[in-house]
PDB file of C-alpha atoms in Angstrom:
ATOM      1  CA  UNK R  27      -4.162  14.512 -14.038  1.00 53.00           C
ATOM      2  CA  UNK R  28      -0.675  16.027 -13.625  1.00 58.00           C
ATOM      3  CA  UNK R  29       2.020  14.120 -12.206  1.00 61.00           C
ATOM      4  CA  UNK R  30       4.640  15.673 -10.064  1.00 61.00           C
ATOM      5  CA  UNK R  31       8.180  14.875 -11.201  1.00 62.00           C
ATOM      6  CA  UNK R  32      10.260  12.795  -9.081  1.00 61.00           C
ATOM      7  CA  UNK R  33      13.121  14.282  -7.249  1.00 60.00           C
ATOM      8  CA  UNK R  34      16.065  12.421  -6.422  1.00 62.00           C
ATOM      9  CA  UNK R  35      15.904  10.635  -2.901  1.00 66.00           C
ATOM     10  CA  UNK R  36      18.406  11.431  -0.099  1.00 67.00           C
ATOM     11  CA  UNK R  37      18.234   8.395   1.825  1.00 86.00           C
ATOM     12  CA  UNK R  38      17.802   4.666   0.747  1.00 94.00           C
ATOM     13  CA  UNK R  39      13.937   3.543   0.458  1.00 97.00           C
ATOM     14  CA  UNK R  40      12.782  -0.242   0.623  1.00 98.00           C
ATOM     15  CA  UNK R  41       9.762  -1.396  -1.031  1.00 99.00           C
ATOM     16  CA  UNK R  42       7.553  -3.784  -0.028  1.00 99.00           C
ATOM     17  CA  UNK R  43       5.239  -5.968  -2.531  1.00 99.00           C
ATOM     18  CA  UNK R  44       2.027  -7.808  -1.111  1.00 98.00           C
ATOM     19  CA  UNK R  45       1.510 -10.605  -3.973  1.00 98.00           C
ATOM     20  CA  UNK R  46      -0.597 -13.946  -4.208  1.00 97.00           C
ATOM     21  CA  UNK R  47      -0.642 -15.794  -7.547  1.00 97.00           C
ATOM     22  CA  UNK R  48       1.063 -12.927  -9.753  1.00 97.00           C
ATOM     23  CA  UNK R  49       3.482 -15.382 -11.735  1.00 98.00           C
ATOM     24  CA  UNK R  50       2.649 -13.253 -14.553  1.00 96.00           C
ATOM     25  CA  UNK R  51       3.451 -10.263 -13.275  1.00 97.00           C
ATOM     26  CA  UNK R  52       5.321 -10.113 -10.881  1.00 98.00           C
ATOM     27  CA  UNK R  53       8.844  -9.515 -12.574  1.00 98.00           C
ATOM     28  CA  UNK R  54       8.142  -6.377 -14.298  1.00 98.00           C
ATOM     29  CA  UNK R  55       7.094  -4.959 -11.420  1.00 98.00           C
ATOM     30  CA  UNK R  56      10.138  -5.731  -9.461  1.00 99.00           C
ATOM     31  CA  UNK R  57      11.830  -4.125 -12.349  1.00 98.00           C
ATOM     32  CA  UNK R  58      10.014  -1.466 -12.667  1.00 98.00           C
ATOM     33  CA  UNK R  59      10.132  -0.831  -8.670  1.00 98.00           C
ATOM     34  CA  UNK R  60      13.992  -1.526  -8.864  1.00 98.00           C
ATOM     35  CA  UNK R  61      14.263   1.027 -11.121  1.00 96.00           C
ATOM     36  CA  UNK R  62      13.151   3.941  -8.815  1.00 97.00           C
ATOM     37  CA  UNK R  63      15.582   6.570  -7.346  1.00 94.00           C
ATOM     38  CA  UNK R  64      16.555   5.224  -3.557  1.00 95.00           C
ATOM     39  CA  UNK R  65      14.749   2.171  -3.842  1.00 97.00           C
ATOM     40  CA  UNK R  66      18.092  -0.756  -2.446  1.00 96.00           C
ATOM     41  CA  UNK R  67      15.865  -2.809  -1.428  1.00 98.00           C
ATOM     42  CA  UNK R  68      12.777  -4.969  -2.640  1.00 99.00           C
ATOM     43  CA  UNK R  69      10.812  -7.209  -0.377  1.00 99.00           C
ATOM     44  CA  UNK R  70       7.954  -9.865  -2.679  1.00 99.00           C
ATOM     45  CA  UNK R  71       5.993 -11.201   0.331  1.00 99.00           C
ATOM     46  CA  UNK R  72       4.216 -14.335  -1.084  1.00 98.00           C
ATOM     47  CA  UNK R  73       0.942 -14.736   0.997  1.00 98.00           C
ATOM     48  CA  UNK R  74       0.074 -18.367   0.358  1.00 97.00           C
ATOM     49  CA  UNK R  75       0.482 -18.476  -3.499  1.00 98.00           C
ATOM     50  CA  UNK R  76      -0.649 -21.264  -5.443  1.00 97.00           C
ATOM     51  CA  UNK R  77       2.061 -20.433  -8.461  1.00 97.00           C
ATOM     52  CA  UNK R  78       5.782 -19.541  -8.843  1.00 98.00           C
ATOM     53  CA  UNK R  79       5.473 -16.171  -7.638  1.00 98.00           C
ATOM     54  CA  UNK R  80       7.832 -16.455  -5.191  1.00 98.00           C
ATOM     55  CA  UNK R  81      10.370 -18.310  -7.038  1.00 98.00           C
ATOM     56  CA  UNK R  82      10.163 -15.777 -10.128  1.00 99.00           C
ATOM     57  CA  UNK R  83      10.358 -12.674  -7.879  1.00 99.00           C
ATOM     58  CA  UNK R  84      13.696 -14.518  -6.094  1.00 98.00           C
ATOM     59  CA  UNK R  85      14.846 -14.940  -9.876  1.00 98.00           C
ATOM     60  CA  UNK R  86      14.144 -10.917 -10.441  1.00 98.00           C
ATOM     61  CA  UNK R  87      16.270  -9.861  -7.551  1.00 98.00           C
ATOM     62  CA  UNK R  88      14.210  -9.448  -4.887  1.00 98.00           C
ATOM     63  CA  UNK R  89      14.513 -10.540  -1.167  1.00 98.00           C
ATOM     64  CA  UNK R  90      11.304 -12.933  -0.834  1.00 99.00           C
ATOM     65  CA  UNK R  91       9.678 -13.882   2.375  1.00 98.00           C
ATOM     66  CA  UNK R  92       6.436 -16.823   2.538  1.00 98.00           C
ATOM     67  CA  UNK R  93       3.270 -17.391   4.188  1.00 98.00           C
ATOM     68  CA  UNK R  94       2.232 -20.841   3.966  1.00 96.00           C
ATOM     69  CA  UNK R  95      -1.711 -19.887   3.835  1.00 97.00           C
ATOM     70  CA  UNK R  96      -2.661 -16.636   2.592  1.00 96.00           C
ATOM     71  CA  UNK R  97      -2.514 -14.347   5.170  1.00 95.00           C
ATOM     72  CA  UNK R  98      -4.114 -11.241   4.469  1.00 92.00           C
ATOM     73  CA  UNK R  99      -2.752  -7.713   2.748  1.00 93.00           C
ATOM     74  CA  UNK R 100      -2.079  -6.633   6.058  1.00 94.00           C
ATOM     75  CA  UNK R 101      -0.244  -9.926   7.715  1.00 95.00           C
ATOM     76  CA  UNK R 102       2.274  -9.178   4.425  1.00 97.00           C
ATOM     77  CA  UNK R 103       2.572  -6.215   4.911  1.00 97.00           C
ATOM     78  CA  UNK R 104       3.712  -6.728   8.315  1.00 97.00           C
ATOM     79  CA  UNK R 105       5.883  -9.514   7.624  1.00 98.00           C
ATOM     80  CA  UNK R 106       7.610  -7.436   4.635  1.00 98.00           C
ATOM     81  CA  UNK R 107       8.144  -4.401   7.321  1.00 98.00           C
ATOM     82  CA  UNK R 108       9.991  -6.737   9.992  1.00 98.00           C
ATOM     83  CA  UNK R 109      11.850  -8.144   7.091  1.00 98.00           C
ATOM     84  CA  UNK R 110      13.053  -4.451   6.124  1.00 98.00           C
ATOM     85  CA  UNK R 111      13.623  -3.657   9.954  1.00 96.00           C
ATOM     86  CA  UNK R 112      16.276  -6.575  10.035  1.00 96.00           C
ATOM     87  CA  UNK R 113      18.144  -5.335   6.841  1.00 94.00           C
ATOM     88  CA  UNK R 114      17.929  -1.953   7.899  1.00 92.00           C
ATOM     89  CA  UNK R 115      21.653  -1.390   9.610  1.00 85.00           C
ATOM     90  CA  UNK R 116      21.238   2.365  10.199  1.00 84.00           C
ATOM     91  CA  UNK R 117      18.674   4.988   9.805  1.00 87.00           C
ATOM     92  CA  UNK R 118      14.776   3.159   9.435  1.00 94.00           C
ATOM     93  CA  UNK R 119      14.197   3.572   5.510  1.00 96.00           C
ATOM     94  CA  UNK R 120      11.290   4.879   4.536  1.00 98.00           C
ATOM     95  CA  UNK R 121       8.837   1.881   3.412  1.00 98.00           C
ATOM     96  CA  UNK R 122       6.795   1.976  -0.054  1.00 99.00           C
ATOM     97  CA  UNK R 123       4.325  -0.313  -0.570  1.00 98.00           C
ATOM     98  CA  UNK R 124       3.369  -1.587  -4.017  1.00 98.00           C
ATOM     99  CA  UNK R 125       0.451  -3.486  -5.135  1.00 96.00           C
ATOM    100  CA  UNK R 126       2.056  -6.731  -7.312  1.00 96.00           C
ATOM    101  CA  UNK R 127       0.168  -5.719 -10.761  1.00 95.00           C
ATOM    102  CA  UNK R 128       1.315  -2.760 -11.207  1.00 96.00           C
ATOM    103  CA  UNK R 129       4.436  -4.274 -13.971  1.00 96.00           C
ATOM    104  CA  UNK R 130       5.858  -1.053 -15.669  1.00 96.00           C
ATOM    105  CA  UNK R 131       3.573   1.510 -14.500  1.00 95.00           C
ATOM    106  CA  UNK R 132       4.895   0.787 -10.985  1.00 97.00           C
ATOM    107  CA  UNK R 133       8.155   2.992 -12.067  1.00 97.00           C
ATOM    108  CA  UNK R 134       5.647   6.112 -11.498  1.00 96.00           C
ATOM    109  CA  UNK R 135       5.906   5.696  -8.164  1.00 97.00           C
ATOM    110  CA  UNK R 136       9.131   7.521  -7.284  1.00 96.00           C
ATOM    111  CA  UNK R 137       6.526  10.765  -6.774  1.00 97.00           C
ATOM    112  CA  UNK R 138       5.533   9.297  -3.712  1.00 98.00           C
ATOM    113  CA  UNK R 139       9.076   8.600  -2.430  1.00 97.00           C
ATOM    114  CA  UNK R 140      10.642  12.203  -2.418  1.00 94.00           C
ATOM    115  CA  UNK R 141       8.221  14.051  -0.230  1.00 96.00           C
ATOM    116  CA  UNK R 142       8.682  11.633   2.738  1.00 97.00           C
ATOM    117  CA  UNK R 143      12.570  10.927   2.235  1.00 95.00           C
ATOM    118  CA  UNK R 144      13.248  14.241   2.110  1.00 94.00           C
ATOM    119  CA  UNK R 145      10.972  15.166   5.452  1.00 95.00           C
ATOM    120  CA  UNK R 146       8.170  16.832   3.754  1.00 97.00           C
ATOM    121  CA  UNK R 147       5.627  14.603   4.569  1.00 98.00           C
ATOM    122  CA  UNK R 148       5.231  11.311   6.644  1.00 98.00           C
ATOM    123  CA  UNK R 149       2.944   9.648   4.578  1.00 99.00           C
ATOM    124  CA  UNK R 150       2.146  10.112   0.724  1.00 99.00           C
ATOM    125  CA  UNK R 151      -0.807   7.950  -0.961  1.00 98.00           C
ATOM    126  CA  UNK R 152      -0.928   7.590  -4.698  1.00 97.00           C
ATOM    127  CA  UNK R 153      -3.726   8.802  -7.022  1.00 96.00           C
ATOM    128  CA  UNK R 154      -4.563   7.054  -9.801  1.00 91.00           C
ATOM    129  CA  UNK R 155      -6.394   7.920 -13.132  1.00 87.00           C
ATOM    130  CA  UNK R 156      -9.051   6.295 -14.671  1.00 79.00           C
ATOM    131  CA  UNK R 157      -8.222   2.349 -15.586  1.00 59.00           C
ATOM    132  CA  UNK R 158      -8.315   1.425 -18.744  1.00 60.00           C
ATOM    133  CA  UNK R 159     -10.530  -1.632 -17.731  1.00 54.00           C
ATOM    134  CA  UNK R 160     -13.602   0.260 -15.918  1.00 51.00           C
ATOM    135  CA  UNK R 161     -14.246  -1.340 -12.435  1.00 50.00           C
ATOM    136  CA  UNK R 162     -17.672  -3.737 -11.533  1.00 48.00           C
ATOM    137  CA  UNK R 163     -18.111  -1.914  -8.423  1.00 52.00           C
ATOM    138  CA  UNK R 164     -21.037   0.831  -7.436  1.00 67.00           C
ATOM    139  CA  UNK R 165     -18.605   3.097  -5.110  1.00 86.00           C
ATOM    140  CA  UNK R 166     -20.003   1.513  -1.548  1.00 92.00           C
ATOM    141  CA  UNK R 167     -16.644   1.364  -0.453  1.00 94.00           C
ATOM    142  CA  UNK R 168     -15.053   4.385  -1.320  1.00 94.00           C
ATOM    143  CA  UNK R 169     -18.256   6.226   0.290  1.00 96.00           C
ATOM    144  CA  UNK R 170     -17.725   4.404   3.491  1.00 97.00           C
ATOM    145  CA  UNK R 171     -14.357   4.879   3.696  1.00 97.00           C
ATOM    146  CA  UNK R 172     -14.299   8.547   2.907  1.00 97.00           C
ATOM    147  CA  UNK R 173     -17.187   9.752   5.164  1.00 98.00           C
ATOM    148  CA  UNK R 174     -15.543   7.234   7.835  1.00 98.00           C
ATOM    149  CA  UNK R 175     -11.776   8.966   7.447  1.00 98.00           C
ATOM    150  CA  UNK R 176     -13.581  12.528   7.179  1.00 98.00           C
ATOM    151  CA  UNK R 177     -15.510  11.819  10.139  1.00 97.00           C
ATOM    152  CA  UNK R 178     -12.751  10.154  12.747  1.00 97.00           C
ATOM    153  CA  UNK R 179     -10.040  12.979  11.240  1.00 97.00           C
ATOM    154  CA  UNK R 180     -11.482  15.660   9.837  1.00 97.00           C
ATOM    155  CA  UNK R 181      -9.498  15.074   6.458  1.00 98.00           C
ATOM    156  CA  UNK R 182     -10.800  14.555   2.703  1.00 97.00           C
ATOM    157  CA  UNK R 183      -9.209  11.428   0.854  1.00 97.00           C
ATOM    158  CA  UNK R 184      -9.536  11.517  -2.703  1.00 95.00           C
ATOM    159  CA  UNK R 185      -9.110   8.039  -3.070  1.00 95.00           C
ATOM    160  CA  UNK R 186      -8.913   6.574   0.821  1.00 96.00           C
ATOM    161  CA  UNK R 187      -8.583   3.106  -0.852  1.00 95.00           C
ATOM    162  CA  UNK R 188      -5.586   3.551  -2.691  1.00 95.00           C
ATOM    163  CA  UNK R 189      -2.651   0.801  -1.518  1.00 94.00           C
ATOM    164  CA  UNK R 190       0.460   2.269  -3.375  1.00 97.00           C
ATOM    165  CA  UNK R 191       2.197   4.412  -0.311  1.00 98.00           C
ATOM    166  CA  UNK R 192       5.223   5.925   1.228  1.00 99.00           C
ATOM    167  CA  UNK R 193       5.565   5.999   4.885  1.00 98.00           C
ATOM    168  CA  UNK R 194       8.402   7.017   7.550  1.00 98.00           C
ATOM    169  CA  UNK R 195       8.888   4.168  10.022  1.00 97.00           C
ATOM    170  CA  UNK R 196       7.427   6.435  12.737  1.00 96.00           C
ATOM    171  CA  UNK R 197       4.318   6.470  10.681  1.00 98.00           C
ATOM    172  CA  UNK R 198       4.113   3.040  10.271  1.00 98.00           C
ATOM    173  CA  UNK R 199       4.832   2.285  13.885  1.00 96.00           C
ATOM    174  CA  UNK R 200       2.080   4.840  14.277  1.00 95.00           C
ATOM    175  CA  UNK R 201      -0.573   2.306  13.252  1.00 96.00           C
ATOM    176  CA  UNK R 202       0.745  -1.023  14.085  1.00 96.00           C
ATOM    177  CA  UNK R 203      -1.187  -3.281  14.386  1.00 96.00           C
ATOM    178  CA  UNK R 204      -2.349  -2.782  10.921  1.00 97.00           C
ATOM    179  CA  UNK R 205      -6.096  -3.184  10.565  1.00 97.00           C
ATOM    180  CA  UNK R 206      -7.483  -6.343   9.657  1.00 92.00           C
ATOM    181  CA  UNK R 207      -7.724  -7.377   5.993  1.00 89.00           C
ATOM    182  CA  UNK R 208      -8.891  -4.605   3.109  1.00 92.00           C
ATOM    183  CA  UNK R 209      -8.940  -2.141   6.045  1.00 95.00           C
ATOM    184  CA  UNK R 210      -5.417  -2.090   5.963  1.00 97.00           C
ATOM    185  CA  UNK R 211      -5.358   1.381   4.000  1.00 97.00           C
ATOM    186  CA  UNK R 212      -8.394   3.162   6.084  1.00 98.00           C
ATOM    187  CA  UNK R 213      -6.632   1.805   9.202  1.00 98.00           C
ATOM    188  CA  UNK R 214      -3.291   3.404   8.178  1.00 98.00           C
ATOM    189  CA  UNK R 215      -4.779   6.921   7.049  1.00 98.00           C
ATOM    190  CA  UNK R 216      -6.959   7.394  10.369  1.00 98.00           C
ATOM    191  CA  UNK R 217      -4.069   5.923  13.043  1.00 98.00           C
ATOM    192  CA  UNK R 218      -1.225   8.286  11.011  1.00 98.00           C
ATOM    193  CA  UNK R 219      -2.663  11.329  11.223  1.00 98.00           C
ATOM    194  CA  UNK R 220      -4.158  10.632  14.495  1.00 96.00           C
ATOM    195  CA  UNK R 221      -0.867  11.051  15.743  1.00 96.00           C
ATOM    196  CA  UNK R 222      -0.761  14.325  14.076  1.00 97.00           C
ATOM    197  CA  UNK R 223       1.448  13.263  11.567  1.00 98.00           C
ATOM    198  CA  UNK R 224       1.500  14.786   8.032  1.00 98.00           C
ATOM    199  CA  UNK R 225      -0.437  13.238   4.786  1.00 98.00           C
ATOM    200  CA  UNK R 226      -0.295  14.213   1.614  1.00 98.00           C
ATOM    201  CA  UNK R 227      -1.820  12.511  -1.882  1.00 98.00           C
ATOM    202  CA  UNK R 228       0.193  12.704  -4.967  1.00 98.00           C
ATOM    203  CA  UNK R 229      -1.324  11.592  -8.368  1.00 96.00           C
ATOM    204  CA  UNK R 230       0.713   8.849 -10.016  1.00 95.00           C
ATOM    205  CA  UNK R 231       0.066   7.175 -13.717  1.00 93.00           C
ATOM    206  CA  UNK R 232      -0.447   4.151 -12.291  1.00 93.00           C
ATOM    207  CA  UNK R 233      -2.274   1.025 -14.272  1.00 86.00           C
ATOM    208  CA  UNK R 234      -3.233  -2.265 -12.618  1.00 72.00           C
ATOM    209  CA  UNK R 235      -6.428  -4.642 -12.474  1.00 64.00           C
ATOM    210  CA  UNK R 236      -9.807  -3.574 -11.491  1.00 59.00           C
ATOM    211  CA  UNK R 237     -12.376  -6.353  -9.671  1.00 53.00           C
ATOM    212  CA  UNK R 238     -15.208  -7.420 -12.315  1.00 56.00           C
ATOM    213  CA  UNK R 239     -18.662  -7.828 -11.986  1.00 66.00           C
ATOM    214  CA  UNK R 240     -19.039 -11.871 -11.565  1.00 68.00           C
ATOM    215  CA  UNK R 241     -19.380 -13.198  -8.784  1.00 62.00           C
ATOM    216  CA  UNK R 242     -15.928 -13.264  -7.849  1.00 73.00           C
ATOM    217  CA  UNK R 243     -15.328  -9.235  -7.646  1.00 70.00           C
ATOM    218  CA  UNK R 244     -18.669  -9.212  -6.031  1.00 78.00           C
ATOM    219  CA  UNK R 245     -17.415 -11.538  -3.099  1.00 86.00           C
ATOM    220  CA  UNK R 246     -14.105  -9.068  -2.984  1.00 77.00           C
ATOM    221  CA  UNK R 247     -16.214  -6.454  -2.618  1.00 85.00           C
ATOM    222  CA  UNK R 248     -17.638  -7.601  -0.027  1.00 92.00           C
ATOM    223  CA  UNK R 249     -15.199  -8.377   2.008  1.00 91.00           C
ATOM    224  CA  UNK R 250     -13.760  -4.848   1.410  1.00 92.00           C
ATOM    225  CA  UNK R 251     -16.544  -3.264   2.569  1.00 95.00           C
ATOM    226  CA  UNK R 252     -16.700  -5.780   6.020  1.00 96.00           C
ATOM    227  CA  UNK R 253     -12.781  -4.955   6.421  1.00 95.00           C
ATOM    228  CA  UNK R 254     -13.627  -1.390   5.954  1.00 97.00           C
ATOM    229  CA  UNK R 255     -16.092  -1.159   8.301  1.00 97.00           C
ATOM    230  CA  UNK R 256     -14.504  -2.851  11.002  1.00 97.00           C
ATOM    231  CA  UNK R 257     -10.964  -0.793  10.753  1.00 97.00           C
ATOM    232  CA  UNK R 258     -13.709   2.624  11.078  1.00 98.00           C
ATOM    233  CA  UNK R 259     -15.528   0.778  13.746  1.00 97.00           C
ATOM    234  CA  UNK R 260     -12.451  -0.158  16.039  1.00 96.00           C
ATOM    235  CA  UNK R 261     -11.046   3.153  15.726  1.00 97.00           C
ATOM    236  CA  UNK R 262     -14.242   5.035  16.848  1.00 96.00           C
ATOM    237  CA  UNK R 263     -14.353   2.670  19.792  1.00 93.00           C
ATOM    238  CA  UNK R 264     -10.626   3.172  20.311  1.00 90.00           C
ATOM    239  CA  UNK R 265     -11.487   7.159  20.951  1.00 83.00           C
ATOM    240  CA  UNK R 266     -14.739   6.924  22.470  1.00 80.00           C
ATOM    241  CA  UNK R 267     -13.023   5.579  25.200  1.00 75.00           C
ATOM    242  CA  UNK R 268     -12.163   7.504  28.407  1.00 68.00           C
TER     243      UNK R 268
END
């Protein structure tokens, strides 16, 4: 897989960091995020963690905002867009979203920030390469949400699941409310370009954890694959309608 190199950004980009229970990790990926051409501003939300996550990504210089009870990847990423919307005192930035396990790999993702700060695009969505741990799952979910996107838009996704992205505002306002859940990223592909706006995937060395095969990633599956399914089925009800 060949990475594009990152280009300088012309305008300031703020990143925003979903994270539950990522103590470990969380630092070096504010770090590594901090570290990214136009990034000024980091947002950790916590969403109901059980550990110092929130403290130790206050310590590493982000801006930190809490949900009491876990939320949902959506509900933060909401709540870390509003929080960027009251910091922002001029132009909207540009928001990228970052998964919290990324650590130093996360400093890869300055490919995705150039295409929409500099107009190219209004949306880019990371690629990555094989993990180094291979995944427990059997590829239900990436089916489903492929054929779903393919069929509601008419475009391919390589990897429709993929959570690392870079969006205008106007995209992002393009799909609020966010879809429930794991069909956060589905929802957001589908509403964006349904509004004719531009999407583009970039492949970024990007490392972070896979779900196992216990019982555990098998329950996470499964809720993917209900999240999934709902985000395709309120969106084919949205345009069925008269």
């Amino acid at each position: 897989m060949t990475t594009p190199t990152p280009q300088p950004s012309p305008v300031a980009v703020a990143a925003v960091i979903p994270a539950k229970d990522e103590a470990e990790r969380i630092a070096a990926t504010i770090a590594a995020v901090r570290a990214i051409p136009g990034v000024d501003l980091v947002v950790v939300v916590d969403d109901g963690s059980a550990d110092a996550t929130a403290d130790i990504a206050r310590e590493a210089g982000a801006a930190v905002e809490r949900h009491p009870r876990n939320r949902g990847k959506a509900a933060a990423m909401t709540t870390g867009a509003a929080r960027v919307a009251r910091e922002d005192s001029g132009a909207a930035r540009p928001l990228l979203f970052v998964d919290a396990d990324l650590e130093a790999s996360a400093a890869n993702l300055g490919v995705l920030v150039s295409p929409v700060a500099g107009g190219e695009v209004d949306m880019t969505i990371a690629i990555l390469p094989p993990q180094k741990q291979a995944g427990g799952g059997r590829g239900f979910v990436v089916r489903l949400a492929r054929k779903g996107i393919h069929g509601l838009t008419g475009w391919q996704a390589t990897q429709p699941l993929s959570g690392m992205r870079c969006l205008s505002r106007t995209a992002f306002d393009a799909a609020t409310p966010l879809a429930r859940g794991w069909g956060v990223e589905v929802g957001l592909t589908v509403d964006v370009l349904a509004r004719g706006l531009r999407v583009r995937e970039v492949p970024c060395e990007l490392h972070h954890r896979v779900s196992g095969r216990d019982w555990r990633g098998q329950l996470h599956r499964a809720r993917q694959y209900r999240d999934v399914w709902l985000a395709l089925a309120a969106r084919r009800l949205r345009r069925a309608r008269p």
